[in-house]
Structure formats: C-alpha cells, structure tokens
Tab-separated table of C-alpha atoms in Angstrom:
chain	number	residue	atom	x	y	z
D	1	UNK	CA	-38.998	192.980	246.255
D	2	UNK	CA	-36.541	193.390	249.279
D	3	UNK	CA	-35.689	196.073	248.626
D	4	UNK	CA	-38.850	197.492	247.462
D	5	UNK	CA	-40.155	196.502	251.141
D	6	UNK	CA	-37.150	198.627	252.754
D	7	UNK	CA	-37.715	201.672	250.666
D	8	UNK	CA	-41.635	201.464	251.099
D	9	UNK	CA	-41.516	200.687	255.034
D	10	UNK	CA	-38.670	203.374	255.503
D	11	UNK	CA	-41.122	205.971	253.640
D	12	UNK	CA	-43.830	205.248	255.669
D	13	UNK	CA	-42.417	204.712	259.228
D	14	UNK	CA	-43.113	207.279	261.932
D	15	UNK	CA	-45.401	209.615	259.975
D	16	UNK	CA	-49.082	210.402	261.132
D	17	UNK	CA	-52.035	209.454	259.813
D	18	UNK	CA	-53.426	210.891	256.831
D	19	UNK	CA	-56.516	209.177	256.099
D	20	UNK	CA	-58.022	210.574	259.485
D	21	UNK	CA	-62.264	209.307	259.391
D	22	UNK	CA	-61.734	205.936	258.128
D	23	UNK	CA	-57.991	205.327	259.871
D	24	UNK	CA	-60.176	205.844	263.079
D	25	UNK	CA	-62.862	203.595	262.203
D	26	UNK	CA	-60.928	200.303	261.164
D	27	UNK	CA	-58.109	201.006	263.645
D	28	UNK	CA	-61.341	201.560	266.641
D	29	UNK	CA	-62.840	198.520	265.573
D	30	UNK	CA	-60.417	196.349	264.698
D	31	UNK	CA	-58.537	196.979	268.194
D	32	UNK	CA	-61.009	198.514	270.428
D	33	UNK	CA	-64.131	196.693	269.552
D	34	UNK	CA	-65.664	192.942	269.573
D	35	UNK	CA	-66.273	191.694	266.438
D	36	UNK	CA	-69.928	191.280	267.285
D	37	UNK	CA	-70.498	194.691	267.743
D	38	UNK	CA	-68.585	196.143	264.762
D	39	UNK	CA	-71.006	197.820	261.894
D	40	UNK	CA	-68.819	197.217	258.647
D	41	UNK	CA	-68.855	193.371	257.800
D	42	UNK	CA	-64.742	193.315	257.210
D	43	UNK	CA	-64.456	190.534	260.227
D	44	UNK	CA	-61.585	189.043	258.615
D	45	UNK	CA	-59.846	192.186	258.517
D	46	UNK	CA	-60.280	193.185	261.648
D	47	UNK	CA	-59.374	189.890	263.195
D	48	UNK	CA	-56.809	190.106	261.226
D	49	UNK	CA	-55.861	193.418	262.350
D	50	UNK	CA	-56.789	192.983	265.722
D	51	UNK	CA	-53.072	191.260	266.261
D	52	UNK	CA	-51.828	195.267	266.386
D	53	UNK	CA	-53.137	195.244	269.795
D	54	UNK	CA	-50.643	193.222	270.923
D	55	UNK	CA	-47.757	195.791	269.578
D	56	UNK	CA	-49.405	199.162	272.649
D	57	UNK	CA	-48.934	201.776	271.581
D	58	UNK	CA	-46.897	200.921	268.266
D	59	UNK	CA	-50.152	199.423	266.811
D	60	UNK	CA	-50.130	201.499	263.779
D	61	UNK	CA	-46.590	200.825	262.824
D	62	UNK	CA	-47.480	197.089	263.255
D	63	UNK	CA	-50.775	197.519	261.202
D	64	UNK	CA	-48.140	199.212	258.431
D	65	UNK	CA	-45.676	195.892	258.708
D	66	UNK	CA	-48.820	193.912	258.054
D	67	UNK	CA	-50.369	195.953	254.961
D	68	UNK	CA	-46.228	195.758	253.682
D	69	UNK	CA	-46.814	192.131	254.258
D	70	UNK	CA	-49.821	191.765	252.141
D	71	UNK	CA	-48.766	194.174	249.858
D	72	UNK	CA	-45.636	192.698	249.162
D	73	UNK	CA	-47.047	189.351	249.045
D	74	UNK	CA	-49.161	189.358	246.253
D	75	UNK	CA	-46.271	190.061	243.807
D	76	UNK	CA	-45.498	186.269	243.555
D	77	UNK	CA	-49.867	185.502	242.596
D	78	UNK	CA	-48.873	188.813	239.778
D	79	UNK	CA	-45.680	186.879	238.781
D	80	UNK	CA	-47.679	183.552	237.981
D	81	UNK	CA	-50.752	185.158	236.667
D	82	UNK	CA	-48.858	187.184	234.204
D	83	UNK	CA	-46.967	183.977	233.323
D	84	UNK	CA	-50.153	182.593	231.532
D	85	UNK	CA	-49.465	185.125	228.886
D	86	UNK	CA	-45.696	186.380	229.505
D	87	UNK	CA	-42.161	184.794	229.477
D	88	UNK	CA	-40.405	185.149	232.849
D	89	UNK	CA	-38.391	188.243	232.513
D	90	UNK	CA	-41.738	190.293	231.707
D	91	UNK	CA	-43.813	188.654	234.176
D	92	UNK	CA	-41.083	189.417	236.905
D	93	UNK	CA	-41.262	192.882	235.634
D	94	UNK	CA	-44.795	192.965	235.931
D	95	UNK	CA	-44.958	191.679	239.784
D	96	UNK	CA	-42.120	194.098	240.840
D	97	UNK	CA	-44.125	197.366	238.692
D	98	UNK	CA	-47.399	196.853	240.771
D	99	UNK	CA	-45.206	196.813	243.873
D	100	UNK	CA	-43.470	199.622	243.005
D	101	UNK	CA	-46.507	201.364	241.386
D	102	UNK	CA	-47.813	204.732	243.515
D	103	UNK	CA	-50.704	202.177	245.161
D	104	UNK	CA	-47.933	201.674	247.798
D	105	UNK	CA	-49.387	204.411	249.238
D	106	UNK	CA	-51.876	202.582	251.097
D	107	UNK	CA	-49.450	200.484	252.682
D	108	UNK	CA	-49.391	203.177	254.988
D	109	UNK	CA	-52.777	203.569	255.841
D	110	UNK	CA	-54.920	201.715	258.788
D	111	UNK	CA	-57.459	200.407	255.913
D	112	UNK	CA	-58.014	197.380	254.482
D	113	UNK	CA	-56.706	198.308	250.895
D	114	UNK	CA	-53.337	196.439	251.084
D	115	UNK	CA	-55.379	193.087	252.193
D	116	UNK	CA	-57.912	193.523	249.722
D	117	UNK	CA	-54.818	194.233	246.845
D	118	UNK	CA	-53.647	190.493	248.241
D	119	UNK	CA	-56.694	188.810	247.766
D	120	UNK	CA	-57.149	190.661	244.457
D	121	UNK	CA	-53.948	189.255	243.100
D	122	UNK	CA	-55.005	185.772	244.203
D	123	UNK	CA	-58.235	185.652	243.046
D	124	UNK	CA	-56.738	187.113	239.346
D	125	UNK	CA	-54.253	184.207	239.494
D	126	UNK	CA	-56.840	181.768	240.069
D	127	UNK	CA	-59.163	183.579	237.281
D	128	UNK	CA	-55.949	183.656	234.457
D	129	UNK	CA	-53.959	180.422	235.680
D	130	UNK	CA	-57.106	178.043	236.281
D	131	UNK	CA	-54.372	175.920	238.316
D	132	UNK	CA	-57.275	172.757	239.168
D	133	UNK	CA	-57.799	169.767	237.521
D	134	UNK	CA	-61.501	169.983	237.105
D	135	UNK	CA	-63.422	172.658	235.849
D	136	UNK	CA	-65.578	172.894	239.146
D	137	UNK	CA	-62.485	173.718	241.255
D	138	UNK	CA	-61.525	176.434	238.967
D	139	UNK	CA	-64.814	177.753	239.597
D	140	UNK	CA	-65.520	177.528	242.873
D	141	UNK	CA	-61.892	178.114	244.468
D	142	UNK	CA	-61.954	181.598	242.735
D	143	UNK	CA	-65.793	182.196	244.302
D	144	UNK	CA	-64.397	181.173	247.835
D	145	UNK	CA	-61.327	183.942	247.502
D	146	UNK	CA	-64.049	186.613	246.319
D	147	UNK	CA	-66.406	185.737	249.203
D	148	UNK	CA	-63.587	185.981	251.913
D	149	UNK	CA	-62.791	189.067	250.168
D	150	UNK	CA	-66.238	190.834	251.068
D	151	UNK	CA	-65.031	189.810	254.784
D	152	UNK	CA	-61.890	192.592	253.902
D	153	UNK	CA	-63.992	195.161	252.238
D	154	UNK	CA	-67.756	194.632	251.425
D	155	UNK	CA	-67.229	196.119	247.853
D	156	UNK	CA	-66.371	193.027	246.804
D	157	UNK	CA	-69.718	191.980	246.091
D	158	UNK	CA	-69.780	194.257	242.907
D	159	UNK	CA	-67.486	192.233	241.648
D	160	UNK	CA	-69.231	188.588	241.453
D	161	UNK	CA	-71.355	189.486	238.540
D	162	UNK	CA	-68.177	190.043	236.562
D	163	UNK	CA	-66.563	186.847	238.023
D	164	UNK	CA	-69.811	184.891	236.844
D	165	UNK	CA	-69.832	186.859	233.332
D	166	UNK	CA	-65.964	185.792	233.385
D	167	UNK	CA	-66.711	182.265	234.101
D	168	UNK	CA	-69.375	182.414	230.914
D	169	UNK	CA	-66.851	183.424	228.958
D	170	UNK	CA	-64.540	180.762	229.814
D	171	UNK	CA	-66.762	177.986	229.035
D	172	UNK	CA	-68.250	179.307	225.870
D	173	UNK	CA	-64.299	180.106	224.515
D	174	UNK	CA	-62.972	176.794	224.632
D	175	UNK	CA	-65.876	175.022	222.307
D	176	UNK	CA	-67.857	178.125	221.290
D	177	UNK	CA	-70.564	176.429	221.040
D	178	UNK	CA	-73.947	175.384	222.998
D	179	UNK	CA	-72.431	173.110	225.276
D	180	UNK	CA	-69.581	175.138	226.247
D	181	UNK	CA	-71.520	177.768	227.121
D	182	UNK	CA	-73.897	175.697	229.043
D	183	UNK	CA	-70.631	174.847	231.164
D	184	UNK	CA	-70.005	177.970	231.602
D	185	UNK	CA	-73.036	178.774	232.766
D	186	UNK	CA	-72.899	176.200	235.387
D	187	UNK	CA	-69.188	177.492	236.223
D	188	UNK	CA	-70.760	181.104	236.535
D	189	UNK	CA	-73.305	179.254	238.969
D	190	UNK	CA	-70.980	177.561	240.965
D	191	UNK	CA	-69.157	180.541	241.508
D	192	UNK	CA	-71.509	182.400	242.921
D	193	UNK	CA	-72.818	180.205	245.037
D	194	UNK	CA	-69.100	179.614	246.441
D	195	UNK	CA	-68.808	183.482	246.872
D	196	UNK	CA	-72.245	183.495	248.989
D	197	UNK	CA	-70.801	180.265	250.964
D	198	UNK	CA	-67.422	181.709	251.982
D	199	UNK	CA	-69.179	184.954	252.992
D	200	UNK	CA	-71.804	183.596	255.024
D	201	UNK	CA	-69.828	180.313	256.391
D	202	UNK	CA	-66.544	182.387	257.643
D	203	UNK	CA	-69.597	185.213	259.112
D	204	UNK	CA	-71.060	183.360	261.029
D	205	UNK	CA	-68.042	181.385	262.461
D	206	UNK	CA	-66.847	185.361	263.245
D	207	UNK	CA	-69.823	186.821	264.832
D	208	UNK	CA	-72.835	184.763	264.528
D	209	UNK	CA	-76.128	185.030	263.372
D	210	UNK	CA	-74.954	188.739	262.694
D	211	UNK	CA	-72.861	187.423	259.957
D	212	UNK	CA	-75.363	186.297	257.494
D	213	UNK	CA	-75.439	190.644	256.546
D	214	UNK	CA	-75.122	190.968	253.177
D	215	UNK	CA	-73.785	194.655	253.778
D	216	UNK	CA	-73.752	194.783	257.512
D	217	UNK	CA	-75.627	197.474	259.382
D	218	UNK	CA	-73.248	200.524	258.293
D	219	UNK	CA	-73.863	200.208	254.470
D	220	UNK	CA	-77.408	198.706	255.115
D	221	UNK	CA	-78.304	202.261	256.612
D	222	UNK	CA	-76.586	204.255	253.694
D	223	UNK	CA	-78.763	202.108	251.493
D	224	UNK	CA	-81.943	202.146	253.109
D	225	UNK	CA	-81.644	205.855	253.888
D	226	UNK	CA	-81.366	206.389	249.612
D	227	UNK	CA	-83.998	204.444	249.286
D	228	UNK	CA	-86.113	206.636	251.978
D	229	UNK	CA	-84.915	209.855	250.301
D	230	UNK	CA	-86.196	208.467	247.141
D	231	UNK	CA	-83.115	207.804	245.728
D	232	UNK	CA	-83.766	205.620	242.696
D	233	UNK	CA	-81.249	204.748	239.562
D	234	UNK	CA	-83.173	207.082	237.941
D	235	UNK	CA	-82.430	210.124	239.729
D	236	UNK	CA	-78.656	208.859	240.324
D	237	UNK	CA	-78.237	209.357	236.353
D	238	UNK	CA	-77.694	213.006	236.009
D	239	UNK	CA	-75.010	213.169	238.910
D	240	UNK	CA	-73.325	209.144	237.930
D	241	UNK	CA	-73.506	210.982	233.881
D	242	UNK	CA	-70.906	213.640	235.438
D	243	UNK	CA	-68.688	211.734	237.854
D	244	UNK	CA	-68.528	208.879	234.698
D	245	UNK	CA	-66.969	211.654	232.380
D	246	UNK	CA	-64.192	212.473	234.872
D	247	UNK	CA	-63.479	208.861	236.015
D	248	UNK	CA	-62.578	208.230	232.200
D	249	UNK	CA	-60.822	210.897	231.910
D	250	UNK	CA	-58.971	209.833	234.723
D	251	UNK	CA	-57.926	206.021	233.551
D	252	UNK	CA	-57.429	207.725	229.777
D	253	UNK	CA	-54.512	209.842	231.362
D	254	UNK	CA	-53.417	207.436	233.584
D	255	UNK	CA	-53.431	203.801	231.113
D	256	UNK	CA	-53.546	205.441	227.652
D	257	UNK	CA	-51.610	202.490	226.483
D	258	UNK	CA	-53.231	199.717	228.070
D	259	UNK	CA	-56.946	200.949	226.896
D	260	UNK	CA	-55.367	201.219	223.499
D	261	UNK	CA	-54.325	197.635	223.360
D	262	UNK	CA	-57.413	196.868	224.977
D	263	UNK	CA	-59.076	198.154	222.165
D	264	UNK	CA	-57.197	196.867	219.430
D	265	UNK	CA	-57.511	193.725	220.703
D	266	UNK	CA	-61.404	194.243	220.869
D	267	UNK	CA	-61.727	195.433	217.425
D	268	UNK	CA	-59.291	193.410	215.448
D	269	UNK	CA	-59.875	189.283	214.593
D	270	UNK	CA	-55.877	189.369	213.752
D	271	UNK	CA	-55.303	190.790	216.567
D	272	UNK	CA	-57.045	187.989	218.904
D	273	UNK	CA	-56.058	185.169	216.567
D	274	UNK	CA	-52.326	185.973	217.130
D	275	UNK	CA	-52.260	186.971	220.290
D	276	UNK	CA	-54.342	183.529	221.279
D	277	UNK	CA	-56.840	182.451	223.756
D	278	UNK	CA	-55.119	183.015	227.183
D	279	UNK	CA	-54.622	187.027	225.861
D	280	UNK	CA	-57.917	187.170	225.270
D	281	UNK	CA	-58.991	185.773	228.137
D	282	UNK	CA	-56.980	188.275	230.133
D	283	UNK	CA	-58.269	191.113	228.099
D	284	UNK	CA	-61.986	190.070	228.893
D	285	UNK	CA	-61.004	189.286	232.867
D	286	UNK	CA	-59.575	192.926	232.912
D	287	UNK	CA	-62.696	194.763	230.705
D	288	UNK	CA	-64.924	192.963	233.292
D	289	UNK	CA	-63.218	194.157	236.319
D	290	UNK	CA	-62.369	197.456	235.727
D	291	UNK	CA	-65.904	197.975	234.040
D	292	UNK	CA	-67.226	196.449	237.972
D	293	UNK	CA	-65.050	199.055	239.972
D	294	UNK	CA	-65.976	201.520	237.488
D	295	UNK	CA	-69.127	201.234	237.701
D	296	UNK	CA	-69.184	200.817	241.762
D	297	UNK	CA	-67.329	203.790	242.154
D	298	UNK	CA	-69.373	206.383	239.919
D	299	UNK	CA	-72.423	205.307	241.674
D	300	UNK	CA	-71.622	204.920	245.231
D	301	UNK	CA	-70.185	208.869	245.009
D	302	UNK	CA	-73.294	210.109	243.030
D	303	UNK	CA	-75.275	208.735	246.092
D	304	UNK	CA	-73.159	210.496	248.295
D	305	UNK	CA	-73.067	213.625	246.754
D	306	UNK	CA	-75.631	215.418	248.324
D	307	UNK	CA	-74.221	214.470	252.146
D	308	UNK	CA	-71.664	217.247	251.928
C-alpha cells in the first residue's frame, strides 16, 4: 500500500486538471465559498476540502494528498470486509487490487470520488462484517455512514433502498421465516431512518436550516426543471432502454467473471449451500448495489440527454 501511494501520488503530481467543469465547481466552493451559500449539499466534503486553502496556491496538490489519503485508506475496511468470506492472503489481495485498480484515477481529481470510495468501503464493511453486538447497531451504524455519505456526494441517496432491501435480506436469512423477516423489516426501518438522521443532523450543524435539502438547490433545479419539461419515467424509457444496453455491455467486458459467479451462485442451490451464508450474503449486498448505481446512472444521463 506504500508503495502503491508513491507510485499513485508520483503519477499524479504536477499535472493539470483534467476534469475542467466539475474540478472548478468543488475546488470554487469548497475553497472560495461559505458553506451556506454553496448549491450542491456535499458540506462534509467541502469542509473537508476546505483545509486546501491553507496549502495557497498548492491547494490542488494538497486536495490530491487528501483523495490519496482516503483512497488509500479504505484498503484496510476492503481487507476486513473480504475477510468475512476470504482467508488472509486473498483478502490482502483483494484490498491491495482495488487500490491498484484504474479507479486511482480519481485520486487525481478535485471531486469528491476518492471520499465517497472511503465511505463506500466502510459502509460495505459494516454491511458484510456486522461488527455490533445487537442487531440494531448493525443497522443503524451502516444508515449513519450512508447518510454522511450524501454529505460527500448526494447520489448516495439511491442507494438506501438497496441498504433497506439488504437489511430484509439479512433478517429473513438467518431464520427464514416470519419472524426473521419481520426483524428485518424493522432493521430495513431503522436504517433508513439513521440515513435521514445523519443527513439532516450533520446539515444543519453545517449550514442551517439550509441543510434539511434533500438534494440541495443545484439538483433540486435539474429535477424540477424535468418535471416542467414534462419529463416523466415514461418518456425517460426509450432513451434509459438505450443507455441500459451499453452500460451492460460495459460491466460484461469489464467483470465477465464476477457476473458469471454471480450468476451461478444465483441459479444453483449447490452452489449457495457450499459456498454458505456469508457468500451469499455478499453476493446479494453486491446485486443490490451495483443494480442501485446502475440504475442511477442510466437514468440521470437519459435526463440529461437532451441538454447537449
């Protein structure tokens, strides 16, 4: 991981900024701007980021050390997630392949993508491990992480239904039967309700009243202008249809292997029964997730589509 950092930081250091419109944006409001008067709800990023300001003229270099910093540190939440289901060796494998993975990238860019990959890795951890005593803790500490996580980027929020469906799941798999799911249910519910807290607690302590935004005013205005254009789900269908087709085409080329086993696993009882209830668990955790971004994705660039 050391080294990784060197060889990462060394790549990036001194070289421009690529990611021009939104490396403005974050960089402008996390250094230039009050929190109170920033349009994208990502306080604790910018606060966060706002340290860069005491680096002049070096900020982005500093902002890069930071994103390394995050990036780097959620290896050790992939290491103990991926021990749940993994001997040492492979988990340690694991933590040091998403470091050294091409998502480094954004380690480099003034955008909140190397935080979010942090909190990502925690809140998986938390998900996978389950590392509290009672089963209210293990539902609410993971809501908490996801709600501080719409304070880093708001897109967040498509993920709680797949944390509650996730927390279902959970319940219902230990007894399968009425009264584990009925836990579950309750898990899913206290989960939520500890995303919504974290969000609008940790708000309100940033900016105020101003705070309590579910989307803030910048992604509030891309909504409500849809909805003023007559953008409906309906209409969304025909353009969502095509950007579906390539997105899958995309993750077949990219984790043939891992759908596969996904699959299998989905398909085939001996599969699951040897393979156990933490694997599963895992399998459904990851289905969820990636069926969340997927889905987020295909239809926040259908509704952009026509803007050019």
């Amino acid at each position: 991981l050391v080294l990784l950092f060197a060889y990462i930081w060394l790549r990036h250091a001194g070289t421009y900024p690529s990611v021009f419109a939104d490396e403005q944006i974050y960089s402008h409001f996390a250094r230039l701007v009050p929190l109170k008067d920033v349009t994208i709800p990502s306080y604790l990023y910018f606060w966060t980021f706002g340290l860069t300001n005491a680096c002049g003229d070096g900020f982005l270099g500093c902002a890069r050390f930071l994103n390394m910093l995050f990036f780097v540190g959620s290896a050790p939440f992939t290491y103990m997630a991926t021990r749940v289901v993994a001997p040492k060796p492979a988990a340690m494998l694991a933590a040091v392949l998403c470091i050294a993975a091409p998502t480094s990238t954004f380690a480099a860019f003034f955008m909140p993508e190397s935080m979010y990959f942090f909190g990502f890795a925690v809140l998986t951890w938390l998900c996978l491990a389950r590392p509290f005593r009672h089963w209210v803790a293990n539902a609410m500490v993971p809501g908490m992480v996801l709600g501080l996580m719409t304070l880093v980027k708001v897109h967040a929020l498509f993920l709680v239904p797949a944390l509650a469906v996730f927390m279902v799941y959970l319940g219902w798999s230990r007894s399968r039967n009425a009264a584990g799911f009925g836990r579950g249910v309750l898990a899913a519910v206290a989960s939520v309700a500890a995303v919504f807290a974290a969000k609008f607690i940790a708000g309100f302590l940033f900016v105020g009243t101003d705070g309590l935004q579910i989307l803030g005013s910048f992604y509030g205005n891309q909504a409500s202008d849809g909805v003023s254009a007559g953008t409906t789900l309906l209409t969304l269908l025909p353009a969502a249809w095509f950007r579906l087709q390539g997105h899958l085409m995309s993750l077949v080329l990219i984790f043939a292997l891992p759908l596969a086993v996904l699959l299998w696993h989905g398909l085939s009882g001996r599969a699951r029964a040897s393979a156990g209830p933490q694997v599963s668990a895992l399998m459904v955790y990851t289905v969820l997730m990636l069926v969340a971004a997927l889905a987020l994705t295909v239809f926040y660039t259908a509704s952009t589509a026509g803007f050019g």
